[in-house]
PDB file of C-alpha atoms in Angstrom:
ATOM      1  CA  UNK A   1     100.875  88.833  97.745  1.00 68.00           C
ATOM      2  CA  UNK A   2     100.546  85.421  95.129  1.00 83.00           C
ATOM      3  CA  UNK A   3      96.954  84.715  96.612  1.00 90.00           C
ATOM      4  CA  UNK A   4      94.283  85.278  98.931  1.00 95.00           C
ATOM      5  CA  UNK A   5      91.085  83.507  99.993  1.00 97.00           C
ATOM      6  CA  UNK A   6      88.516  86.093 101.338  1.00 97.00           C
ATOM      7  CA  UNK A   7      85.734  84.719 103.931  1.00 97.00           C
ATOM      8  CA  UNK A   8      82.881  86.536 103.208  1.00 95.00           C
ATOM      9  CA  UNK A   9      80.136  84.355 105.408  1.00 97.00           C
ATOM     10  CA  UNK A  10      77.349  85.901 107.543  1.00 96.00           C
ATOM     11  CA  UNK A  11      78.642  89.010 106.497  1.00 94.00           C
ATOM     12  CA  UNK A  12      75.463  90.998 107.744  1.00 88.00           C
ATOM     13  CA  UNK A  13      75.789  94.436 105.771  1.00 89.00           C
ATOM     14  CA  UNK A  14      78.051  97.779 107.121  1.00 87.00           C
ATOM     15  CA  UNK A  15      79.198  99.928 104.353  1.00 88.00           C
ATOM     16  CA  UNK A  16      82.983  98.333 104.005  1.00 93.00           C
ATOM     17  CA  UNK A  17      82.826  96.334 100.104  1.00 94.00           C
ATOM     18  CA  UNK A  18      83.620  99.481  98.126  1.00 94.00           C
ATOM     19  CA  UNK A  19      86.393  99.981 100.493  1.00 94.00           C
ATOM     20  CA  UNK A  20      87.213  96.138 100.471  1.00 94.00           C
ATOM     21  CA  UNK A  21      86.883  96.180  97.085  1.00 96.00           C
ATOM     22  CA  UNK A  22      88.837  98.464  96.054  1.00 95.00           C
ATOM     23  CA  UNK A  23      91.916  97.178  97.696  1.00 94.00           C
ATOM     24  CA  UNK A  24      91.322  93.903  96.296  1.00 95.00           C
ATOM     25  CA  UNK A  25      91.093  95.372  92.802  1.00 94.00           C
ATOM     26  CA  UNK A  26      94.760  97.221  93.368  1.00 92.00           C
ATOM     27  CA  UNK A  27      97.030  95.444  90.146  1.00 90.00           C
ATOM     28  CA  UNK A  28     100.948  95.364  90.301  1.00 89.00           C
ATOM     29  CA  UNK A  29     102.502  97.448  88.420  1.00 91.00           C
ATOM     30  CA  UNK A  30     106.462  97.952  90.033  1.00 91.00           C
ATOM     31  CA  UNK A  31     108.518  96.554  92.946  1.00 89.00           C
ATOM     32  CA  UNK A  32     110.322  98.364  95.359  1.00 88.00           C
ATOM     33  CA  UNK A  33     113.734  96.966  96.108  1.00 85.00           C
ATOM     34  CA  UNK A  34     115.166  97.836  99.713  1.00 81.00           C
ATOM     35  CA  UNK A  35     118.800  97.838 100.495  1.00 75.00           C
ATOM     36  CA  UNK A  36     118.773  95.307 102.792  1.00 75.00           C
ATOM     37  CA  UNK A  37     115.022  94.740 102.920  1.00 74.00           C
ATOM     38  CA  UNK A  38     112.618  93.071 101.463  1.00 82.00           C
ATOM     39  CA  UNK A  39     110.989  93.381  97.892  1.00 85.00           C
ATOM     40  CA  UNK A  40     106.748  94.830  98.844  1.00 88.00           C
ATOM     41  CA  UNK A  41     104.321  94.658  95.520  1.00 89.00           C
ATOM     42  CA  UNK A  42     103.328  98.056  95.021  1.00 91.00           C
ATOM     43  CA  UNK A  43     100.257  99.082  95.084  1.00 92.00           C
ATOM     44  CA  UNK A  44     101.279  97.919  98.355  1.00 88.00           C
ATOM     45  CA  UNK A  45      99.907  94.815  99.409  1.00 87.00           C
ATOM     46  CA  UNK A  46      98.372  94.309  95.515  1.00 90.00           C
ATOM     47  CA  UNK A  47      96.988  90.573  94.899  1.00 91.00           C
ATOM     48  CA  UNK A  48      99.654  89.394  91.845  1.00 89.00           C
ATOM     49  CA  UNK A  49      97.364  85.716  91.416  1.00 91.00           C
ATOM     50  CA  UNK A  50      94.433  83.268  92.298  1.00 95.00           C
ATOM     51  CA  UNK A  51      91.867  85.411  94.553  1.00 97.00           C
ATOM     52  CA  UNK A  52      88.818  83.449  95.931  1.00 98.00           C
ATOM     53  CA  UNK A  53      86.097  85.351  98.296  1.00 98.00           C
ATOM     54  CA  UNK A  54      83.719  82.125 100.122  1.00 98.00           C
ATOM     55  CA  UNK A  55      80.509  83.091 100.628  1.00 98.00           C
ATOM     56  CA  UNK A  56      76.881  81.550 102.069  1.00 97.00           C
ATOM     57  CA  UNK A  57      73.498  81.896 102.752  1.00 97.00           C
ATOM     58  CA  UNK A  58      73.884  84.232 105.694  1.00 96.00           C
ATOM     59  CA  UNK A  59      75.645  87.019 104.348  1.00 96.00           C
ATOM     60  CA  UNK A  60      73.360  89.974 104.300  1.00 94.00           C
ATOM     61  CA  UNK A  61      73.262  93.604 102.736  1.00 94.00           C
ATOM     62  CA  UNK A  62      76.950  93.949 102.056  1.00 95.00           C
ATOM     63  CA  UNK A  63      77.700  91.467 102.425  1.00 96.00           C
ATOM     64  CA  UNK A  64      75.023  90.349  99.980  1.00 97.00           C
ATOM     65  CA  UNK A  65      76.514  93.317  97.910  1.00 97.00           C
ATOM     66  CA  UNK A  66      80.424  92.401  98.211  1.00 97.00           C
ATOM     67  CA  UNK A  67      79.784  89.131  96.813  1.00 97.00           C
ATOM     68  CA  UNK A  68      77.596  90.449  93.679  1.00 97.00           C
ATOM     69  CA  UNK A  69      80.450  92.631  93.088  1.00 97.00           C
ATOM     70  CA  UNK A  70      83.505  90.846  93.375  1.00 98.00           C
ATOM     71  CA  UNK A  71      82.303  88.222  90.815  1.00 97.00           C
ATOM     72  CA  UNK A  72      81.247  92.280  88.568  1.00 96.00           C
ATOM     73  CA  UNK A  73      84.236  92.840  88.552  1.00 96.00           C
ATOM     74  CA  UNK A  74      85.977  89.240  88.035  1.00 96.00           C
ATOM     75  CA  UNK A  75      88.014  89.372  90.811  1.00 97.00           C
ATOM     76  CA  UNK A  76      88.092  85.181  90.826  1.00 97.00           C
ATOM     77  CA  UNK A  77      86.173  82.737  91.997  1.00 98.00           C
ATOM     78  CA  UNK A  78      82.852  82.607  94.336  1.00 98.00           C
ATOM     79  CA  UNK A  79      82.439  78.960  96.061  1.00 98.00           C
ATOM     80  CA  UNK A  80      80.222  78.712  98.925  1.00 98.00           C
ATOM     81  CA  UNK A  81      76.598  78.950  99.078  1.00 98.00           C
ATOM     82  CA  UNK A  82      73.578  81.517  98.270  1.00 98.00           C
ATOM     83  CA  UNK A  83      73.897  84.963  99.631  1.00 97.00           C
ATOM     84  CA  UNK A  84      70.677  85.998 101.648  1.00 96.00           C
ATOM     85  CA  UNK A  85      69.627  88.755  98.849  1.00 95.00           C
ATOM     86  CA  UNK A  86      68.422  91.536 101.573  1.00 94.00           C
ATOM     87  CA  UNK A  87      70.363  94.653  99.669  1.00 94.00           C
ATOM     88  CA  UNK A  88      68.242  97.095 100.055  1.00 92.00           C
ATOM     89  CA  UNK A  89      68.820  99.409 103.884  1.00 88.00           C
ATOM     90  CA  UNK A  90      67.382 100.904 106.703  1.00 87.00           C
ATOM     91  CA  UNK A  91      67.227 103.648 108.045  1.00 85.00           C
ATOM     92  CA  UNK A  92      66.795 104.148 112.202  1.00 85.00           C
ATOM     93  CA  UNK A  93      65.506 107.857 112.670  1.00 83.00           C
ATOM     94  CA  UNK A  94      62.693 108.076 114.178  1.00 87.00           C
ATOM     95  CA  UNK A  95      63.222 107.154 118.726  1.00 91.00           C
ATOM     96  CA  UNK A  96      59.135 106.943 120.092  1.00 93.00           C
ATOM     97  CA  UNK A  97      58.490 106.938 123.541  1.00 94.00           C
ATOM     98  CA  UNK A  98      59.742 103.568 124.918  1.00 95.00           C
ATOM     99  CA  UNK A  99      63.076 105.265 123.679  1.00 92.00           C
ATOM    100  CA  UNK A 100      63.103 102.315 121.116  1.00 94.00           C
ATOM    101  CA  UNK A 101      62.891 103.238 117.452  1.00 92.00           C
ATOM    102  CA  UNK A 102      61.898 102.793 114.087  1.00 92.00           C
ATOM    103  CA  UNK A 103      63.908 101.150 110.662  1.00 89.00           C
ATOM    104  CA  UNK A 104      62.213 102.641 107.412  1.00 87.00           C
ATOM    105  CA  UNK A 105      63.359 101.184 104.230  1.00 88.00           C
ATOM    106  CA  UNK A 106      64.782 103.479 102.045  1.00 90.00           C
ATOM    107  CA  UNK A 107      68.097 102.878 100.555  1.00 89.00           C
ATOM    108  CA  UNK A 108      67.582 100.050  96.881  1.00 91.00           C
ATOM    109  CA  UNK A 109      71.294  98.445  95.211  1.00 92.00           C
ATOM    110  CA  UNK A 110      70.770  98.738  91.692  1.00 95.00           C
ATOM    111  CA  UNK A 111      73.723  96.847  90.332  1.00 95.00           C
ATOM    112  CA  UNK A 112      74.059  97.624  86.472  1.00 95.00           C
ATOM    113  CA  UNK A 113      74.281  94.261  85.411  1.00 95.00           C
ATOM    114  CA  UNK A 114      71.244  92.635  87.115  1.00 96.00           C
ATOM    115  CA  UNK A 115      69.574  95.561  88.114  1.00 96.00           C
ATOM    116  CA  UNK A 116      67.330  94.761  91.391  1.00 96.00           C
ATOM    117  CA  UNK A 117      67.535  91.472  91.135  1.00 96.00           C
ATOM    118  CA  UNK A 118      70.164  91.145  94.103  1.00 96.00           C
ATOM    119  CA  UNK A 119      67.365  92.244  96.680  1.00 96.00           C
ATOM    120  CA  UNK A 120      64.764  89.338  98.342  1.00 95.00           C
ATOM    121  CA  UNK A 121      67.005  86.446  95.507  1.00 97.00           C
ATOM    122  CA  UNK A 122      70.985  87.051  96.467  1.00 97.00           C
ATOM    123  CA  UNK A 123      74.309  86.309  94.998  1.00 97.00           C
ATOM    124  CA  UNK A 124      74.939  82.723  93.204  1.00 97.00           C
ATOM    125  CA  UNK A 125      78.353  81.577  94.290  1.00 98.00           C
ATOM    126  CA  UNK A 126      80.615  80.133  90.141  1.00 98.00           C
ATOM    127  CA  UNK A 127      81.112  76.474  93.151  1.00 98.00           C
ATOM    128  CA  UNK A 128      78.386  75.887  94.854  1.00 98.00           C
ATOM    129  CA  UNK A 129      79.500  74.186  98.717  1.00 98.00           C
ATOM    130  CA  UNK A 130      77.067  73.460 101.830  1.00 96.00           C
ATOM    131  CA  UNK A 131      78.108  72.397 105.259  1.00 95.00           C
ATOM    132  CA  UNK A 132      76.128  69.907 106.641  1.00 94.00           C
ATOM    133  CA  UNK A 133      75.832  70.149 110.197  1.00 95.00           C
ATOM    134  CA  UNK A 134      77.473  66.592 109.409  1.00 97.00           C
ATOM    135  CA  UNK A 135      80.644  68.709 108.315  1.00 96.00           C
ATOM    136  CA  UNK A 136      80.008  71.818 110.899  1.00 92.00           C
ATOM    137  CA  UNK A 137      79.095  68.899 113.960  1.00 97.00           C
ATOM    138  CA  UNK A 138      82.930  67.542 112.891  1.00 97.00           C
ATOM    139  CA  UNK A 139      84.799  71.199 112.650  1.00 96.00           C
ATOM    140  CA  UNK A 140      84.881  70.332 108.785  1.00 97.00           C
ATOM    141  CA  UNK A 141      84.470  73.214 106.821  1.00 98.00           C
ATOM    142  CA  UNK A 142      84.157  72.151 103.100  1.00 98.00           C
ATOM    143  CA  UNK A 143      83.901  75.203 101.886  1.00 98.00           C
ATOM    144  CA  UNK A 144      87.201  76.790 102.029  1.00 98.00           C
ATOM    145  CA  UNK A 145      88.834  73.688 101.564  1.00 98.00           C
ATOM    146  CA  UNK A 146      86.968  73.871  98.677  1.00 98.00           C
ATOM    147  CA  UNK A 147      88.159  77.070  97.364  1.00 98.00           C
ATOM    148  CA  UNK A 148      92.151  76.366  98.825  1.00 97.00           C
ATOM    149  CA  UNK A 149      91.701  73.909  96.139  1.00 97.00           C
ATOM    150  CA  UNK A 150      90.938  76.076  94.069  1.00 98.00           C
ATOM    151  CA  UNK A 151      93.029  78.248  94.484  1.00 97.00           C
ATOM    152  CA  UNK A 152      96.387  76.017  94.650  1.00 96.00           C
ATOM    153  CA  UNK A 153      94.688  74.679  91.146  1.00 97.00           C
ATOM    154  CA  UNK A 154      94.496  78.556  89.491  1.00 96.00           C
ATOM    155  CA  UNK A 155      97.890  78.958  91.720  1.00 95.00           C
ATOM    156  CA  UNK A 156      99.648  75.885  89.293  1.00 95.00           C
ATOM    157  CA  UNK A 157      97.676  76.445  86.424  1.00 95.00           C
ATOM    158  CA  UNK A 158      99.244  80.445  86.124  1.00 94.00           C
ATOM    159  CA  UNK A 159     101.927  80.619  89.128  1.00 93.00           C
ATOM    160  CA  UNK A 160     103.062  84.570  89.990  1.00 90.00           C
ATOM    161  CA  UNK A 161     106.559  85.725  87.931  1.00 88.00           C
ATOM    162  CA  UNK A 162     108.603  87.494  89.258  1.00 86.00           C
ATOM    163  CA  UNK A 163     110.518  89.800  88.604  1.00 87.00           C
ATOM    164  CA  UNK A 164     114.895  88.932  88.336  1.00 85.00           C
ATOM    165  CA  UNK A 165     116.167  91.611  90.528  1.00 81.00           C
ATOM    166  CA  UNK A 166     119.644  90.632  90.593  1.00 81.00           C
ATOM    167  CA  UNK A 167     121.158  93.459  87.360  1.00 80.00           C
ATOM    168  CA  UNK A 168     119.451  95.950  89.681  1.00 74.00           C
ATOM    169  CA  UNK A 169     121.329  99.852  90.189  1.00 75.00           C
ATOM    170  CA  UNK A 170     124.577 100.046  92.330  1.00 75.00           C
ATOM    171  CA  UNK A 171     124.840 103.071  94.001  1.00 71.00           C
ATOM    172  CA  UNK A 172     128.252 102.872  96.803  1.00 73.00           C
ATOM    173  CA  UNK A 173     129.009 105.840  98.910  1.00 71.00           C
ATOM    174  CA  UNK A 174     131.505 107.135  98.808  1.00 68.00           C
ATOM    175  CA  UNK A 175     135.043 107.014  99.600  1.00 67.00           C
ATOM    176  CA  UNK A 176     136.829 109.648 101.681  1.00 63.00           C
ATOM    177  CA  UNK A 177     140.346 109.740 102.627  1.00 64.00           C
ATOM    178  CA  UNK A 178     141.525 111.581 105.108  1.00 62.00           C
ATOM    179  CA  UNK A 179     144.401 114.078 104.785  1.00 64.00           C
ATOM    180  CA  UNK A 180     146.702 115.099 108.143  1.00 63.00           C
ATOM    181  CA  UNK A 181     144.924 118.393 107.884  1.00 64.00           C
ATOM    182  CA  UNK A 182     142.224 116.577 108.373  1.00 61.00           C
ATOM    183  CA  UNK A 183     140.194 117.596 105.677  1.00 65.00           C
ATOM    184  CA  UNK A 184     138.724 114.217 103.047  1.00 58.00           C
ATOM    185  CA  UNK A 185     139.188 114.380  99.552  1.00 60.00           C
ATOM    186  CA  UNK A 186     136.009 111.868  97.674  1.00 55.00           C
ATOM    187  CA  UNK A 187     137.117 109.567  95.494  1.00 54.00           C
ATOM    188  CA  UNK A 188     135.171 107.721  92.760  1.00 52.00           C
ATOM    189  CA  UNK A 189     135.011 104.297  94.305  1.00 48.00           C
ATOM    190  CA  UNK A 190     134.940 102.380  91.456  1.00 53.00           C
ATOM    191  CA  UNK A 191     137.958 103.112  90.208  1.00 57.00           C
ATOM    192  CA  UNK A 192     140.007 102.672  93.154  1.00 52.00           C
ATOM    193  CA  UNK A 193     138.656  99.530  93.958  1.00 54.00           C
ATOM    194  CA  UNK A 194     140.373  97.672  90.164  1.00 51.00           C
TER     195      UNK A 194
END
């Protein structure tokens, strides 16, 4: 994959940031080349080129965490607005008599680089881009437009290079000669074709 834009906007939380960041941080080490099919990177779906993530002020909890660690892991450029800043998780475990539940803040997030400071602040993007009400009314998305512009510029500066697969090994099938009694005798194809 030569490049990728990840849209984190309006991510209200959950528990998938670890899985997604692990997938995005894969480095390409090899290729699988099929005789008749396509070329696949190893590991599969590893991004070889530019990666840009888009976030906004409505990304909170796991959206904050994903945005912050995307920057911390140096996976690419973060575009948009500062995230919401709510990384203390709740536990809805106490039921009340009327069927509702109470929630208690129980799970705080400590980041190696900034400590507890994502809570009540959020994560700043590398490139700040706002969507105005006028943009929204016109169906424009300047954050995605900027992400595309940055990704294309990064790919122009550092294009993804693919290996030359011309000298791949040739593994021909053996050629059989059928005799009158039906038994076959294998021959080396390279010797008999010349």
